[in-house]
Amino acid sequence: MTGNWTVGQKIGAGFAAIVALAIVSGVVASVALTRVVDAKDDVIRRTSELLVNAETLRATIDRSISAVRGYLLAPDERFLSVISATGAEFAELITRVRGAIRSEEGRHLVAAVEEAQARYAATTGQMIDLRRSDAGEEVIARAFEDRLAPQAEVLRASIDAFKEYARVVLEEGRAQASTMASLATGLVAGIAALAVVFAAALAVALTRGLTAQIGTIVSQVRSSSAELQTAANQQATGAREQATAMSEITTTITELLATSRQIAGSAQRVAHIAVDVANAASSGEGTVGKAHESIAAIRQQMDQLVGYMLDLGNKSQQIGAVVDIVSELAEQTNILAINATIEAAGAGEAGTRFAVVADEIRKLADRVGGSAKEIRGLIEDIRSAVNTSIMATESGSKAVDSGLRHFSDVAAAFKQIAEQVRTTADAAREIELSTQQQATAVEQVNVAIASVAQATRETEASTAQTHQTASELASLSQVLMRLIRPPAATGA
Amino acid sequence: MSRAAEISDRAAELRRSFDMSFTAPARRDVPAAEDMLVIHVAEVPYAIRLACVLGLHADCAITPLPTPVPELLGIAALRGAIVPVYSLGGLLGHAVLRTPRWFVTTRAGRDGLLALAFECFVRQARIAAEQICPAPAPGLPCVRAAVRVDDRLVPLLDIPALVADIERRVRAGTPQTRSSGT
């Protein structure tokens, strides 16, 4: 798992381990010292308390003996109160001492003191009673020397024995505390030694691990610096080529700028022409509208002409009917004249004059019939001409209708053309504006290209700097490699 | 000259001729001439002597009759008389037209009448004697002469011969074929 750790992590982990070890050793030392101090304090406190109490018992007994002596010399009640107070104080001290005693020997010594004190107290009572009995001083002195003084000596001896016991206990406690302090010292020294060993091992491990890792990294840095040198060379070559290309692009952009300005001028002229064309289209639209109205009037006149032609055809037909009647009458007259001629011939000489009249009538009927035929022919010609005229007029009317429709289409087309010309004019203006913007943009591009060319030159310079830096980095990596691996180890 | 002026001149000529017909005296020294009717039968012009017919009629109703004679179209009422109507075209060897428009009546036998029907009457023409000539080629027995009308030589029908042929057929009761010469 530690293989993936960084150098900082490893150093930090080692430092943390050493710190933890130091903390542990410090804690252990602190605990040990605390325990040693506590043990010593306990020993000092208990033994000093025992010694103080023993000394206090001795003083209390001395004050009691002095009070007894005083009372025996001068029976004053104040001595009695002192005797009583010292007795109570002695009892209290005994109680404290008993609470502080933890060994069987001490309890026996305390019991001996209590027993001696009880005998002393009883003897003291007898002495006080003796004094109160008005006994002589000698008796009292003898009784004091014989009875109370030994008791007092016994009590002092038991208290001294207890004091000796307290000194022994003090010595034992000091020795135990010293032992504990020695143990604590040894423990702290062991932990410190362990920490030193661990730190040494950790340092060795860290040194090896970091040396390997940094060596690998330095190798990679050397490889990367070599690659960086190669890349810098390539980049320098590319930068030179890019500078050349930028120069060509600058030339091209300059030409493009000139072309854009020409296009802008052309677009402006196109816009002006489109405006003129739009005006002409509007004028043409009005002219087409008037022509449309004229054609509509022609259409009406054509309709009227067709009506007149139809009327003429009808009238011709009526004339034809009348001529048919005339022709029929002429034919019948002719028949009558022929039959009259036949009858006149049958009448002989008498019918001669009638035959002449009948012949004249026949001739007249012949002529009328011929003229009627001629009129009929003329009427047929008229009807044919009228029909032809009607057909031509209808054709003309259809042509006018077609022309009218075409004119409507032309008018619509003109309107559409006018609209499209206006749209074209707008588009030309937009083209002009766009081309001007394009020229401006091209100028900006030209400036940007110049900046890019400058940047390319700077890149070329910085590439050289990069190449130099890569070389220095390779040298530094070699130096670093020598630092972490001796030349014998590296094989260099 | 315009058409209107031509017509106006013709009207003036007609008026003058008509007036002259009443002002001029009747001529007695009329050269020898015959009135004839010029007709068309099956688009072929023929001439008929006016003296051989009793009347010219048009648009008469024909009532068909059952008859073995195919040229007999039926009977018609002409001037109060019921007369048989024969197809002149059929008699002359042309197709028999069932609805002819023109008729000429002629005498049949002593007191009888018959009508000959044909398609078209052209006009009456006065033909001088020198315009009458024999038929140029032997043909129908009822055509023995020809007349010149409007610079054309028109066959002159011999009506009495036609009537005699009809009477002969009627008497025979059988139709006469054209190859027989009647």
XYZ file of C-alpha atoms in Angstrom, chain B:
182
model
C -65.731 49.077 -111.369
C -66.973 48.363 -107.920
C -69.517 45.713 -107.140
C -72.113 48.246 -106.044
C -71.744 50.202 -109.287
C -72.043 46.997 -111.286
C -75.230 46.047 -109.494
C -76.576 49.554 -109.985
C -75.843 49.328 -113.735
C -77.515 45.969 -113.921
C -80.603 47.325 -112.184
C -80.706 50.187 -114.667
C -80.420 47.730 -117.567
C -83.211 45.603 -116.174
C -85.378 48.662 -115.760
C -84.649 49.745 -119.334
C -85.298 46.322 -120.773
C -88.527 46.005 -118.844
C -89.667 49.396 -120.033
C -88.660 48.606 -123.590
C -90.737 45.450 -123.531
C -93.800 47.624 -123.156
C -92.777 50.352 -125.506
C -91.580 48.252 -128.433
C -94.248 46.889 -130.777
C -94.888 43.165 -130.934
C -92.646 41.585 -133.512
C -94.305 39.538 -136.197
C -91.242 38.450 -138.051
C -89.953 36.290 -135.343
C -87.415 33.852 -136.745
C -88.183 30.113 -136.429
C -87.444 29.078 -132.877
C -88.765 26.700 -130.239
C -89.217 27.180 -126.523
C -87.534 24.448 -124.535
C -87.092 23.559 -120.907
C -83.545 22.835 -119.775
C -83.465 20.337 -116.933
C -80.951 18.182 -115.045
C -81.489 14.483 -114.546
C -78.854 12.816 -112.434
C -76.568 15.826 -113.007
C -77.004 15.379 -116.801
C -78.590 18.245 -118.735
C -81.515 17.521 -121.001
C -83.830 19.627 -123.087
C -87.597 19.221 -123.416
C -89.793 20.936 -126.058
C -92.207 23.197 -124.293
C -94.793 22.285 -126.843
C -94.676 18.657 -125.638
C -95.651 19.457 -122.033
C -98.894 20.634 -120.524
C -97.495 22.172 -117.441
C -94.514 22.641 -115.175
C -94.975 22.016 -111.430
C -92.869 21.930 -108.347
C -93.047 20.486 -104.864
C -95.987 18.160 -105.357
C -96.753 15.377 -102.911
C -96.405 11.876 -104.339
C -98.438 8.986 -103.001
C -96.576 5.720 -103.629
C -98.447 2.750 -105.150
C -97.598 -0.913 -105.291
C -96.516 -1.512 -108.863
C -94.302 -3.810 -110.845
C -93.006 -0.793 -112.769
C -90.060 0.575 -110.796
C -90.110 3.934 -112.602
C -93.668 4.602 -111.349
C -93.153 6.684 -108.250
C -96.861 6.925 -107.396
C -99.681 9.311 -108.060
C -99.990 13.032 -107.463
C -102.746 15.631 -107.640
C -101.906 18.237 -110.274
C -104.464 20.893 -111.220
C -107.350 18.852 -109.899
C -106.381 15.672 -111.706
C -104.808 12.489 -110.371
C -101.856 11.659 -112.535
C -99.249 8.902 -112.367
C -95.751 10.143 -111.770
C -92.806 8.415 -113.451
C -89.166 8.948 -112.668
C -87.556 10.523 -115.693
C -84.170 9.410 -114.417
C -85.357 5.801 -114.188
C -86.793 6.005 -117.661
C -83.510 7.378 -119.012
C -81.482 4.640 -117.313
C -80.296 6.671 -114.307
C -80.969 5.964 -110.664
C -84.574 6.270 -109.544
C -84.915 9.274 -107.253
C -87.861 8.777 -104.907
C -88.285 12.401 -103.910
C -87.893 14.580 -106.995
C -88.965 18.181 -106.801
C -89.912 19.091 -110.377
C -92.588 17.649 -112.574
C -93.787 18.172 -116.133
C -97.187 16.903 -117.203
C -97.836 15.565 -120.688
C -100.640 13.900 -122.504
C -100.914 10.099 -122.456
C -103.184 8.339 -124.827
C -106.234 10.289 -125.985
C -107.379 11.982 -122.779
C -104.909 10.762 -120.180
C -102.150 12.622 -118.351
C -98.921 11.554 -116.771
C -96.131 13.359 -114.986
C -92.413 12.987 -115.419
C -90.384 13.807 -112.315
C -86.823 15.051 -112.295
C -84.399 16.668 -109.907
C -83.642 20.119 -111.235
C -85.265 22.661 -113.552
C -82.673 25.046 -114.995
C -84.548 27.490 -117.162
C -86.688 28.002 -120.220
C -84.694 28.660 -123.371
C -85.716 29.770 -126.806
C -83.722 27.689 -129.205
C -83.384 28.706 -132.844
C -84.037 26.016 -135.447
C -80.432 26.006 -136.575
C -79.399 25.155 -133.013
C -81.201 21.829 -133.268
C -79.187 18.961 -134.673
C -79.358 15.196 -134.731
C -78.000 13.303 -131.818
C -74.235 12.967 -132.251
C -74.190 9.256 -131.307
C -76.819 6.527 -131.276
C -78.201 6.266 -127.737
C -81.610 6.106 -126.217
C -84.552 5.811 -128.596
C -86.159 8.782 -126.851
C -83.198 10.994 -127.707
C -83.001 11.612 -131.394
C -81.726 15.145 -131.466
C -79.621 17.579 -129.513
C -79.744 21.319 -128.982
C -76.995 23.800 -128.298
C -77.613 25.656 -125.095
C -75.029 28.041 -123.718
C -72.416 26.546 -126.032
C -73.172 23.044 -124.807
C -74.764 20.268 -126.771
C -77.724 19.036 -124.690
C -79.740 15.888 -125.564
C -83.316 16.717 -126.631
C -85.831 14.329 -125.090
C -88.561 13.010 -127.339
C -91.482 13.148 -124.906
C -94.006 11.354 -127.159
C -91.526 8.508 -127.571
C -91.113 8.337 -123.787
C -94.884 8.294 -123.288
C -95.231 5.570 -125.896
C -92.545 3.537 -124.136
C -94.371 3.972 -120.799
C -97.658 2.910 -122.279
C -96.029 -0.091 -123.815
C -94.529 -1.108 -120.452
C -97.791 -0.627 -118.695
C -99.516 -2.749 -121.199
C -96.860 -5.391 -121.005
C -96.994 -5.286 -117.222
C -93.339 -6.017 -117.022
C -90.439 -3.663 -116.649
C -88.440 -2.955 -119.789
C -84.758 -3.373 -119.543
C -82.476 -0.703 -120.881
C -80.719 -3.145 -123.146
C -83.950 -3.773 -124.993
C -83.783 -0.248 -126.452
C -87.037 1.076 -124.962
